[in-house]
CSV table of C-alpha atoms and ligand atoms in Angstrom, one decimal:
chain,number,residue,atom,x,y,z
A,26,MET,CA,15.5,19.4,37.8
A,27,ASN,CA,12.7,18.2,36.0
A,28,PRO,CA,11.6,20.1,32.9
A,29,PHE,CA,9.3,18.0,32.0
A,30,ARG,CA,5.6,17.6,32.7
A,31,PRO,CA,3.9,14.9,30.6
A,32,PRO,CA,0.7,16.3,28.9
A,33,ALA,CA,-2.3,16.5,30.5
A,34,ASP,CA,-4.4,13.1,29.9
A,35,ALA,CA,-7.6,15.0,28.9
A,36,TRP,CA,-7.6,17.8,26.4
A,37,SER,CA,-11.0,19.5,26.5
A,38,ARG,CA,-12.7,21.8,24.2
A,39,ARG,CA,-12.2,24.9,26.6
A,40,ASP,CA,-8.3,24.4,26.5
A,41,PHE,CA,-8.4,24.0,22.9
A,42,MET,CA,-10.5,27.2,22.4
A,43,ARG,CA,-7.9,29.0,24.7
A,44,ASN,CA,-5.1,27.9,23.1
A,45,SER,CA,-6.4,28.8,19.6
A,46,MET,CA,-6.3,32.3,20.3
A,47,GLY,CA,-3.7,33.4,18.2
A,48,SER,CA,-1.5,35.5,19.1
A,49,PHE,CA,1.8,34.2,20.7
A,50,ALA,CA,1.3,36.4,24.2
A,51,LEU,CA,-2.1,34.8,24.7
A,52,LEU,CA,-0.7,31.3,24.7
A,53,CYS,CA,-1.1,29.5,27.8
A,54,THR,CA,1.3,27.9,29.7
A,55,ILE,CA,0.1,24.5,29.9
A,56,GLY,CA,2.9,22.0,29.8
A,57,ALA,CA,5.6,24.6,31.0
A,58,PRO,CA,8.6,23.1,33.0
A,59,ALA,CA,7.9,22.0,36.3
A,60,THR,CA,11.1,24.5,37.4
A,61,LEU,CA,8.8,27.5,36.4
A,62,LYS,CA,6.3,27.1,39.2
A,63,GLY,CA,6.2,30.2,40.8
A,64,LYS,CA,8.0,32.2,38.7
A,65,LYS,CA,7.2,35.3,36.7
A,66,VAL,CA,7.0,34.0,33.0
A,67,VAL,CA,8.6,37.0,30.9
A,68,THR,CA,9.2,36.2,27.4
A,69,SER,CA,12.3,36.8,25.4
A,70,ALA,CA,10.7,39.3,23.4
A,71,ALA,CA,10.9,41.6,26.4
A,72,ARG,CA,14.4,41.0,26.9
A,73,ARG,CA,15.5,41.3,23.5
A,74,ALA,CA,14.9,45.1,23.4
A,75,GLN,CA,17.5,45.6,26.1
A,76,ALA,CA,21.2,46.4,26.0
A,77,GLY,CA,23.5,43.6,25.9
A,78,SER,CA,20.7,41.1,25.4
A,79,PRO,CA,21.5,37.9,25.3
A,80,PHE,CA,19.2,37.5,22.4
A,81,ALA,CA,21.2,39.9,19.4
A,82,PRO,CA,22.2,38.3,16.6
A,83,PHE,CA,25.3,37.3,15.1
A,84,GLN,CA,27.1,37.4,18.6
A,85,VAL,CA,28.2,33.7,18.7
A,86,ASP,CA,30.0,31.3,16.0
A,87,LEU,CA,27.9,28.6,14.5
A,88,PRO,CA,28.7,25.6,17.2
A,89,ILE,CA,29.4,22.2,15.2
A,90,MET,CA,27.7,19.1,16.9
A,91,PRO,CA,30.9,16.7,18.3
A,92,GLU,CA,30.6,13.4,16.3
A,93,LEU,CA,29.7,10.4,18.1
A,94,SER,CA,32.7,7.6,18.0
A,95,PRO,CA,31.8,4.0,17.9
A,96,VAL,CA,32.5,2.0,21.1
A,97,ARG,CA,33.9,-0.9,19.0
A,98,SER,CA,33.6,-2.1,15.4
A,99,GLU,CA,33.4,-5.7,15.0
A,100,HIS,CA,32.6,-8.0,11.7
A,101,GLY,CA,31.5,-4.6,9.9
A,102,VAL,CA,29.1,-3.3,12.4
A,103,ASP,CA,29.8,-0.1,14.5
A,104,VAL,CA,28.8,0.3,17.9
A,105,TYR,CA,27.9,3.2,19.6
A,106,ASP,CA,26.7,3.7,23.0
A,107,VAL,CA,24.3,6.7,23.9
A,108,ASP,CA,22.8,7.8,27.4
A,109,ILE,CA,19.2,9.6,26.9
A,110,ARG,CA,19.4,12.3,29.7
A,111,GLU,CA,19.1,15.4,30.9
A,112,GLY,CA,21.7,18.2,30.7
A,113,ILE,CA,22.2,21.9,31.0
A,114,ALA,CA,23.0,23.4,27.6
A,115,GLU,CA,24.5,27.1,27.6
A,116,ILE,CA,22.3,28.7,24.9
A,117,LEU,CA,22.0,32.1,25.7
A,118,PRO,CA,25.5,33.4,26.8
A,119,GLY,CA,25.6,33.5,30.7
A,120,PHE,CA,22.4,31.4,31.0
A,121,GLN,CA,21.6,27.6,31.9
A,122,THR,CA,19.2,25.7,29.8
A,123,PRO,CA,18.0,22.3,31.5
A,124,ILE,CA,17.4,20.0,28.5
A,125,TYR,CA,16.9,16.5,27.3
A,126,GLY,CA,19.7,15.1,25.3
A,127,TYR,CA,21.1,12.5,23.6
A,128,GLU,CA,24.6,12.2,25.7
A,129,GLY,CA,23.1,15.0,27.3
A,130,ILE,CA,23.5,17.4,24.8
A,131,TYR,CA,21.5,19.6,22.6
A,132,PRO,CA,21.5,19.1,19.6
A,133,GLY,CA,22.9,15.3,20.0
A,134,PRO,CA,26.1,14.0,18.9
A,135,THR,CA,26.2,13.7,15.2
A,136,ILE,CA,26.5,9.9,14.0
A,137,ARG,CA,28.5,9.5,10.5
A,138,ALA,CA,27.7,6.2,8.7
A,139,ARG,CA,28.3,4.6,5.4
A,140,LYS,CA,26.2,2.6,3.0
A,141,GLY,CA,27.0,-1.1,3.2
A,142,ARG,CA,28.3,-0.5,6.9
A,143,ALA,CA,25.8,-1.6,9.5
A,144,ALA,CA,25.6,0.4,13.1
A,145,ILE,CA,24.1,-0.5,15.9
A,146,VAL,CA,23.3,2.7,18.4
A,147,ARG,CA,22.4,1.2,22.4
A,148,GLN,CA,19.9,3.8,23.5
A,149,SER,CA,19.9,3.9,27.5
A,150,ASN,CA,17.0,5.8,29.1
A,151,ARG,CA,18.2,7.8,31.9
A,152,LEU,CA,15.1,9.7,32.1
A,153,THR,CA,12.0,9.3,34.3
A,154,PHE,CA,9.7,8.6,31.7
A,155,ASP,CA,9.3,6.5,28.8
A,156,SER,CA,11.6,7.3,25.1
A,157,ASN,CA,12.6,5.7,21.9
A,158,VAL,CA,14.6,6.7,18.8
A,159,HIS,CA,13.0,7.2,15.5
A,160,LEU,CA,15.6,7.4,12.5
A,161,HIS,CA,13.8,9.7,10.4
A,162,GLY,CA,14.1,8.8,6.7
A,163,GLY,CA,16.1,5.4,7.4
A,164,TYR,CA,15.4,2.1,5.8
A,165,VAL,CA,15.3,0.4,9.1
A,166,PRO,CA,13.4,-2.9,9.8
A,167,ALA,CA,10.3,-2.3,11.8
A,168,ALA,CA,11.4,-3.6,15.4
A,169,HIS,CA,13.9,-0.9,15.1
A,170,ASP,CA,12.1,2.2,13.8
A,171,GLY,CA,11.0,3.7,16.6
A,172,HIS,CA,7.4,3.2,16.4
A,173,PRO,CA,5.5,5.3,18.8
A,174,MET,CA,4.3,2.4,21.0
A,175,ASP,CA,7.5,0.4,21.2
A,176,VAL,CA,9.0,2.3,24.1
A,177,ILE,CA,12.5,2.0,26.2
A,178,LYS,CA,11.3,2.1,30.0
A,179,PRO,CA,13.2,4.2,32.5
A,180,GLY,CA,16.4,2.6,33.3
A,181,ALA,CA,16.1,0.2,30.4
A,182,ARG,CA,17.8,0.2,27.2
A,183,PHE,CA,17.5,-1.1,23.3
A,184,ASP,CA,20.1,-1.7,20.7
A,185,TYR,CA,18.8,-0.2,17.5
A,186,SER,CA,19.8,-2.0,14.8
A,187,TYR,CA,20.7,0.3,11.5
A,188,PRO,CA,21.4,-1.7,8.1
A,189,ASN,CA,22.5,1.6,6.6
A,190,ASP,CA,21.6,0.0,3.4
A,191,GLN,CA,20.2,3.1,1.5
A,192,ASP,CA,21.9,6.1,-0.5
A,193,ALA,CA,23.7,8.7,0.9
A,194,ALA,CA,21.4,11.0,2.6
A,195,PHE,CA,20.9,13.3,5.7
A,196,LEU,CA,18.9,11.6,8.2
A,197,TRP,CA,17.9,12.7,11.7
A,198,TYR,CA,17.0,10.8,14.7
A,199,HIS,CA,14.8,11.8,17.6
A,200,ASP,CA,12.8,10.9,20.0
A,201,HIS,CA,9.1,9.0,19.2
A,202,ALA,CA,7.0,8.1,22.0
A,203,HIS,CA,3.4,8.8,21.7
A,204,GLY,CA,1.9,11.7,22.4
A,205,ARG,CA,5.0,13.7,24.0
A,206,THR,CA,7.2,14.4,20.9
A,207,ALA,CA,6.2,18.1,21.1
A,208,ARG,CA,7.9,18.2,24.4
A,209,THR,CA,10.7,15.7,24.0
A,210,LEU,CA,11.9,17.2,20.7
A,211,TYR,CA,11.5,20.7,21.8
A,212,TYR,CA,13.6,20.4,25.1
A,213,GLY,CA,16.2,18.6,22.6
A,214,LEU,CA,16.1,14.7,22.0
A,215,LEU,CA,17.0,15.2,18.4
A,216,GLY,CA,20.4,14.7,16.4
A,217,ALA,CA,21.8,14.3,12.9
A,218,TYR,CA,22.6,11.2,11.2
A,219,ILE,CA,24.5,11.5,8.3
A,220,LEU,CA,25.0,8.8,5.6
A,221,HIS,CA,27.7,8.9,3.1
A,222,ASP,CA,28.3,6.3,0.0
A,223,GLU,CA,30.8,6.1,-3.0
A,224,ARG,CA,28.6,7.5,-5.4
A,225,GLU,CA,28.2,11.0,-3.5
A,226,GLU,CA,32.1,10.7,-2.8
A,227,ARG,CA,32.5,10.6,-6.4
A,228,LEU,CA,31.2,13.8,-7.2
A,229,ASP,CA,33.9,16.0,-5.4
A,230,LEU,CA,31.3,17.6,-2.8
A,231,PRO,CA,32.7,19.8,-0.3
A,232,ARG,CA,33.9,17.7,2.9
A,233,ASP,CA,35.1,17.5,6.3
A,234,GLU,CA,34.6,20.9,7.6
A,235,TYR,CA,32.9,22.4,4.5
A,236,ASP,CA,30.3,19.8,4.7
A,237,VAL,CA,28.1,21.3,7.7
A,238,PRO,CA,24.6,20.0,9.1
A,239,LEU,CA,22.6,23.0,10.1
A,240,ILE,CA,19.9,22.6,12.7
A,241,LEU,CA,17.2,25.0,12.6
A,242,ALA,CA,14.3,25.5,15.4
A,243,ASP,CA,12.6,28.1,16.5
A,244,HIS,CA,12.4,28.4,20.8
A,245,ALA,CA,11.3,30.7,23.7
A,246,PHE,CA,12.8,31.5,26.8
A,247,ASN,CA,11.8,32.3,30.3
A,248,ARG,CA,13.7,34.9,32.2
A,249,ASP,CA,16.1,32.4,34.3
A,250,GLY,CA,17.1,31.3,30.6
A,251,SER,CA,15.0,27.6,30.4
A,252,PHE,CA,13.4,27.2,27.7
A,253,ARG,CA,9.5,28.3,27.5
A,254,TYR,CA,6.9,26.1,25.8
A,255,ALA,CA,3.4,26.4,25.2
A,256,GLU,CA,1.2,23.9,23.7
A,257,ASN,CA,-0.8,25.4,20.7
A,258,VAL,CA,-2.9,22.1,19.1
A,259,ASP,CA,-3.9,24.1,16.4
A,260,LEU,CA,-1.0,26.3,15.4
A,261,GLY,CA,1.8,24.3,16.8
A,262,PHE,CA,4.2,25.8,19.1
A,263,ARG,CA,6.0,29.1,17.6
A,264,GLY,CA,8.6,30.7,19.2
A,265,ASP,CA,10.4,33.9,19.0
A,266,THR,CA,14.1,33.1,18.7
A,267,ILE,CA,15.7,30.8,15.9
A,268,LEU,CA,18.6,28.4,17.5
A,269,VAL,CA,21.0,27.2,14.4
A,270,ASN,CA,22.8,24.2,16.0
A,271,GLY,CA,21.9,25.0,19.7
A,272,ALA,CA,23.1,28.8,19.2
A,273,VAL,CA,20.7,32.1,18.7
A,274,THR,CA,20.9,33.2,15.4
A,275,PRO,CA,24.7,32.8,15.3
A,276,ARG,CA,27.6,33.7,12.5
A,277,MET,CA,29.7,31.5,10.8
A,278,ARG,CA,33.2,32.2,9.5
A,279,VAL,CA,33.5,31.1,5.5
A,280,GLU,CA,36.2,30.8,3.5
A,281,ARG,CA,35.9,32.1,-0.1
A,282,ARG,CA,35.2,28.4,-1.4
A,283,LEU,CA,32.4,26.1,-2.0
A,284,TYR,CA,30.3,24.9,0.9
A,285,ARG,CA,28.2,21.7,1.6
A,286,LEU,CA,25.2,23.2,4.0
A,287,ARG,CA,22.8,20.7,5.3
A,288,PHE,CA,19.6,22.2,6.6
A,289,LEU,CA,17.0,20.4,8.8
A,290,ASN,CA,14.0,22.1,10.3
A,291,ALA,CA,13.9,20.6,13.6
A,292,SER,CA,11.0,23.2,14.7
A,293,ASN,CA,7.8,21.9,16.1
A,294,ALA,CA,5.5,23.7,13.7
A,295,ARG,CA,7.6,26.3,12.2
A,296,SER,CA,8.2,26.7,8.1
A,297,TYR,CA,10.9,28.2,6.7
A,298,ASP,CA,11.9,30.1,3.3
A,299,LEU,CA,15.6,30.5,3.3
A,300,ARG,CA,17.3,33.5,1.0
A,301,LEU,CA,20.6,33.9,0.7
A,302,GLY,CA,21.1,38.0,1.3
A,303,GLN,CA,18.8,39.4,-0.8
A,304,GLY,CA,18.1,36.2,-3.0
A,305,ARG,CA,21.3,35.3,-4.4
A,306,GLU,CA,21.5,32.0,-6.2
A,307,VAL,CA,22.2,28.7,-4.4
A,308,MET,CA,22.6,25.2,-6.0
A,309,GLN,CA,20.4,22.3,-4.1
A,310,ILE,CA,21.7,19.0,-4.5
A,311,ALA,CA,19.7,16.6,-2.3
A,312,SER,CA,16.8,16.8,-0.3
A,313,ASP,CA,15.3,14.1,2.3
A,314,GLY,CA,16.2,11.0,0.9
A,315,GLY,CA,19.4,11.9,-0.8
A,316,LEU,CA,21.0,13.3,-4.1
A,317,LEU,CA,18.6,14.9,-6.8
A,318,GLU,CA,19.3,13.8,-10.4
A,319,ARG,CA,21.0,17.1,-11.1
A,320,PRO,CA,21.8,20.2,-9.2
A,321,VAL,CA,18.8,22.6,-9.2
A,322,ALA,CA,19.3,26.9,-8.9
A,323,ARG,CA,17.3,28.2,-6.4
A,324,THR,CA,17.1,31.8,-4.9
A,325,SER,CA,14.2,30.6,-2.4
A,326,VAL,CA,14.5,27.4,-0.1
A,327,PRO,CA,11.3,26.5,1.4
A,328,LEU,CA,11.7,24.0,4.4
A,329,HIS,CA,8.7,22.5,6.2
A,330,PRO,CA,9.0,20.6,9.7
A,331,ALA,CA,11.2,17.9,9.6
A,332,GLU,CA,12.4,18.3,6.2
A,333,ARG,CA,15.8,18.3,5.0
A,334,ILE,CA,17.6,20.2,2.3
A,335,GLU,CA,21.2,20.2,1.2
A,336,LEU,CA,22.9,23.4,-0.7
A,337,LEU,CA,25.9,24.1,-2.5
A,338,VAL,CA,26.8,27.6,-1.8
A,339,ASP,CA,29.8,29.4,-3.6
A,340,PHE,CA,31.3,31.9,-0.8
A,341,ARG,CA,33.8,32.8,-3.7
A,342,GLN,CA,31.2,35.5,-5.1
A,343,PHE,CA,31.9,37.2,-2.0
A,344,ARG,CA,34.6,39.6,-1.1
A,345,PRO,CA,36.8,39.2,2.3
A,346,GLY,CA,35.0,41.1,4.9
A,347,SER,CA,31.2,40.6,3.0
A,348,GLU,CA,28.5,39.5,6.0
A,349,ILE,CA,25.6,37.8,4.1
A,350,VAL,CA,22.7,36.9,6.1
A,351,LEU,CA,20.5,33.8,5.3
A,352,GLN,CA,17.0,35.1,5.9
A,353,ASN,CA,14.0,33.5,6.6
A,354,ALA,CA,11.0,35.2,4.2
A,355,LEU,CA,8.4,33.5,6.3
A,356,GLY,CA,9.8,35.0,9.8
A,357,GLU,CA,8.4,37.4,12.0
A,358,PRO,CA,11.0,40.1,13.0
A,359,SER,CA,12.6,38.6,15.4
A,360,THR,CA,12.5,35.3,13.4
A,361,LYS,CA,13.8,36.7,10.2
A,362,SER,CA,17.4,36.4,10.4
A,363,VAL,CA,18.8,32.7,10.6
A,364,ILE,CA,22.3,33.3,10.6
A,365,ARG,CA,25.1,35.2,9.0
A,366,PHE,CA,28.0,34.3,6.8
A,367,ASP,CA,31.2,36.3,7.6
A,368,VAL,CA,33.5,35.9,4.6
A,369,VAL,CA,37.0,35.6,5.4
A,370,ARG,CA,40.3,35.1,3.4
A,371,GLY,CA,41.3,31.3,2.4
A,372,GLY,CA,40.1,28.9,-0.1
A,373,GLY,CA,43.0,29.1,-2.6
A,374,SER,CA,43.1,25.4,-3.2
A,375,GLU,CA,39.5,25.2,-4.1
A,376,GLU,CA,38.9,21.4,-5.3
A,377,ALA,CA,35.1,20.9,-4.8
A,378,ARG,CA,32.9,22.0,-7.6
A,379,VAL,CA,29.0,22.1,-8.3
A,380,PRO,CA,28.4,18.8,-10.2
A,381,ARG,CA,28.1,19.4,-14.3
A,382,GLY,CA,25.1,17.2,-15.4
A,383,ARG,CA,23.8,14.6,-13.9
A,384,MET,CA,24.4,13.0,-10.1
A,385,ARG,CA,22.3,10.1,-10.1
A,386,THR,CA,19.4,8.8,-11.7
A,387,LEU,CA,16.5,8.0,-9.9
A,388,GLU,CA,14.9,4.2,-9.5
A,389,ARG,CA,11.9,3.6,-11.9
A,390,LEU,CA,9.1,3.0,-9.9
A,391,PRO,CA,6.5,-0.1,-10.1
A,392,ALA,CA,3.0,1.4,-11.7
A,393,PRO,CA,0.8,2.3,-8.5
A,394,ASN,CA,-1.6,-0.5,-7.4
A,395,GLU,CA,-3.9,1.6,-5.5
A,396,SER,CA,-5.2,5.1,-5.1
A,397,ARG,CA,-5.6,6.4,-2.1
A,398,ARG,CA,-7.0,10.0,-0.7
A,399,TRP,CA,-6.2,11.2,2.9
A,400,ASP,CA,-8.3,14.3,4.3
A,401,LEU,CA,-6.4,16.2,6.9
A,402,THR,CA,-8.9,17.7,9.0
A,403,LEU,CA,-9.5,19.0,12.7
A,404,ASP,CA,-12.0,17.3,14.8
A,405,THR,CA,-13.1,19.9,17.3
A,406,GLY,CA,-15.4,17.6,19.0
A,407,THR,CA,-15.1,16.4,22.7
A,408,ALA,CA,-11.9,15.2,22.7
A,409,VAL,CA,-9.9,17.7,20.2
A,410,GLN,CA,-8.0,15.8,17.7
A,411,TRP,CA,-6.4,15.9,14.0
A,412,GLN,CA,-7.6,13.1,11.8
A,413,ILE,CA,-6.5,11.6,8.7
A,414,ALA,CA,-9.3,10.4,6.4
A,415,GLY,CA,-11.7,11.3,9.8
A,416,ARG,CA,-9.5,9.0,11.9
A,417,GLY,CA,-7.0,9.4,14.9
A,418,PHE,CA,-4.2,7.4,15.7
A,419,ASP,CA,-5.1,3.8,17.3
A,420,PRO,CA,-2.0,1.7,17.8
A,421,THR,CA,-4.7,-1.5,17.7
A,422,ARG,CA,-5.8,-0.8,14.1
A,423,ILE,CA,-4.0,-1.5,11.0
A,424,ASP,CA,-5.2,1.5,8.4
A,425,VAL,CA,-3.7,0.0,5.5
A,426,ARG,CA,-2.1,-3.1,4.4
A,427,PRO,CA,0.6,-2.4,1.1
A,428,ARG,CA,2.4,-5.5,-0.3
A,429,LEU,CA,5.9,-5.3,-0.2
A,430,GLY,CA,7.7,-4.0,-3.2
A,431,THR,CA,4.2,-2.1,-4.4
A,432,THR,CA,3.7,1.5,-5.1
A,433,GLU,CA,0.7,3.4,-4.4
A,434,LEU,CA,-0.7,6.9,-5.1
A,435,TRP,CA,-1.7,8.8,-2.0
A,436,GLN,CA,-3.3,11.9,-2.0
A,437,TRP,CA,-2.8,14.5,0.9
A,438,HIS,CA,-5.8,16.2,0.9
A,439,ASN,CA,-5.9,19.3,3.1
A,440,PRO,CA,-9.0,21.2,3.7
A,441,SER,CA,-7.9,22.8,7.0
A,442,ASN,CA,-6.3,26.0,7.4
A,443,ARG,CA,-2.7,24.8,9.0
A,444,LEU,CA,0.0,23.4,6.9
A,445,HIS,CA,0.5,19.6,7.4
A,446,PRO,CA,4.2,18.1,6.7
A,447,MET,CA,3.0,14.6,6.3
A,448,HIS,CA,6.2,12.0,7.0
A,449,LEU,CA,6.3,8.4,6.2
A,450,HIS,CA,8.4,6.0,8.6
A,451,GLY,CA,10.3,3.7,7.0
A,452,MET,CA,10.0,4.2,3.4
A,453,LEU,CA,10.5,6.9,0.8
A,454,PHE,CA,8.4,8.6,-1.5
A,455,ARG,CA,8.5,10.6,-4.5
A,456,VAL,CA,6.1,13.6,-5.1
A,457,VAL,CA,3.9,13.1,-8.3
A,458,GLU,CA,1.6,16.4,-8.6
A,459,ARG,CA,0.6,19.2,-6.3
A,460,SER,CA,-2.8,20.4,-6.9
A,461,THR,CA,-1.6,24.0,-6.8
A,462,GLY,CA,0.9,24.1,-9.2
A,463,VAL,CA,3.8,21.8,-10.7
A,464,VAL,CA,6.2,20.0,-8.5
A,465,HIS,CA,9.7,21.9,-7.9
A,466,PRO,CA,12.5,20.3,-9.5
A,467,GLY,CA,14.2,20.5,-5.6
A,468,ASP,CA,11.0,18.1,-4.5
A,469,ARG,CA,11.6,15.1,-7.3
A,470,GLY,CA,14.1,13.0,-5.9
A,471,TRP,CA,13.5,10.9,-2.8
A,472,LYS,CA,11.5,12.5,0.1
A,473,ASP,CA,9.9,11.4,3.6
A,474,THR,CA,8.5,14.3,4.4
A,475,ILE,CA,6.3,16.8,2.3
A,476,GLY,CA,4.6,20.1,3.3
A,477,VAL,CA,0.7,20.4,2.5
A,478,GLN,CA,-0.7,23.9,2.1
A,479,PRO,CA,-3.8,24.8,3.2
A,480,GLY,CA,-6.2,24.0,0.4
A,481,GLU,CA,-3.5,22.2,-1.6
A,482,THR,CA,-3.8,18.4,-2.5
A,483,VAL,CA,-0.4,16.8,-3.0
A,484,THR,CA,-0.1,13.2,-4.7
A,485,VAL,CA,2.9,11.0,-3.6
A,486,GLN,CA,4.0,7.8,-4.4
A,487,PRO,CA,5.7,5.2,-1.9
A,488,TRP,CA,7.4,2.5,-2.4
A,489,PHE,CA,6.8,-0.1,0.0
A,490,VAL,CA,10.3,-1.2,0.3
A,491,PRO,CA,12.6,-2.9,1.9
A,492,TYR,CA,10.8,-4.4,5.1
A,493,THR,CA,7.5,-6.1,5.9
A,494,GLY,CA,5.9,-4.6,9.3
A,495,LYS,CA,4.3,-2.0,11.2
A,496,TYR,CA,5.0,1.4,10.4
A,497,VAL,CA,3.4,4.7,11.0
A,498,PHE,CA,3.0,7.7,8.8
A,499,HIS,CA,2.0,11.2,10.3
A,500,CYS,CA,1.9,14.7,10.5
A,501,HIS,CA,5.2,16.3,11.7
A,502,ALA,CA,3.7,19.4,13.2
A,503,LEU,CA,4.8,17.8,16.0
A,504,GLU,CA,1.6,19.0,18.2
A,505,HIS,CA,-0.8,17.6,15.3
A,506,GLY,CA,1.4,14.3,15.5
A,507,ASP,CA,0.8,14.3,19.5
A,508,LYS,CA,-3.0,14.7,19.1
A,509,ALA,CA,-3.6,11.8,16.7
A,510,MET,CA,-2.9,12.9,13.9
A,511,MET,CA,-0.9,9.6,12.6
A,512,LEU,CA,-2.2,6.4,10.8
A,513,GLN,CA,-0.6,2.8,10.7
A,514,LEU,CA,0.3,1.0,7.9
A,515,GLU,CA,1.6,-2.5,8.1
A,516,VAL,CA,3.9,-3.9,4.5
A,517,VAL,CA,2.7,-7.6,4.0
A,518,ALA,CA,4.8,-10.0,2.1
B,615,CU,CU1,-0.6,18.6,11.0
């Protein structure tokens, strides 16, 4: 089994034109899994309409990823052991889907960590190609960040050291070997990394089975149940099926009580605008980098690729037997429903509550040292690539050298016609200004990824702490990042 084929070296203008035709049905199958050779490709859309379709929504219960247990704990450090390998997932009932997975599962096992207690994750590459692991949103020394050029060779391993010296946040880990992330994440190399701390625990937020990670990703399938992938460098991949924690549009039984729902958009390039039922109010408590200063009431929750958002949802407002669908207002008919919450009895001894007032105080930032503008554009010359400030990724070049401990103002200016979720490794930023209007209170906390709309300029203020060294910043629409939409910074002392 080898559902992976490395991308073609040369990406010609003709390929690009063929792939930018727009309609999903017209996408060519460059990069499709080798297992498909000679098989007739049928999209899941064709199967969806049939009776007893494996794509029927709300037929399976939401899976919860298993938690990874440390192989040992010593001197305040938890040590984990992970194999990066091939596996088989049962995503469509009755079908087997070849995947790549941490421990061979999709999504990978959840790592739970605690602020002040370091973790070492030994990653062994059992695949036939280079891999590496980026802890997205983590304050991680450069050598352990999963820089796209720092790879683990097949058969080799690397001990990633995570200090966990940052506030509680919903992080995630995923492959970052350069030029392949659109495929490797699509085929399964990602997992949740949940960091807890004391401040968060003092807030009496929902815990344990009432604190639920929800990993969203859109996929498409072949007739044999394998993932179908078609590269589209312009639009990015769009699937016709929404998976939550690896299940097709599942249902989740909820008690009449408060839940903490942690959403991660692990889609290659799809954005969501989440609405509970017909637009019920939910409380946002956290964004990428952890808790907001105060809970923020929302009826619509945008979520761009790689972003995380944490919501408190109070199911006490619904009668037992209620079925409430979480909708994606940006979806097509088959991708409009995300998950259904089926309210059951129980939850009488509720203790969790929505925090009243302030949850934290955000750090005051030093005044910015510099102001930089990064234009986000597509170069359709001989080698089609996405660019930042007229440049594509070159690992031998350092594009910016900020000083440790300083801040700068970075303007993401997007004259292109695609959304770009811009992500900075190893550090966090605050969103200062949007040319299209005010910064939503839900985006005023710590962020590591921000969606920049076509025609928009978003100004962010990165804080270059806590480590020196080489990191990257890039577009997290994975096909854009793979096709060079990435620059390199070196934080210097
Ligand atoms: Cu992009």
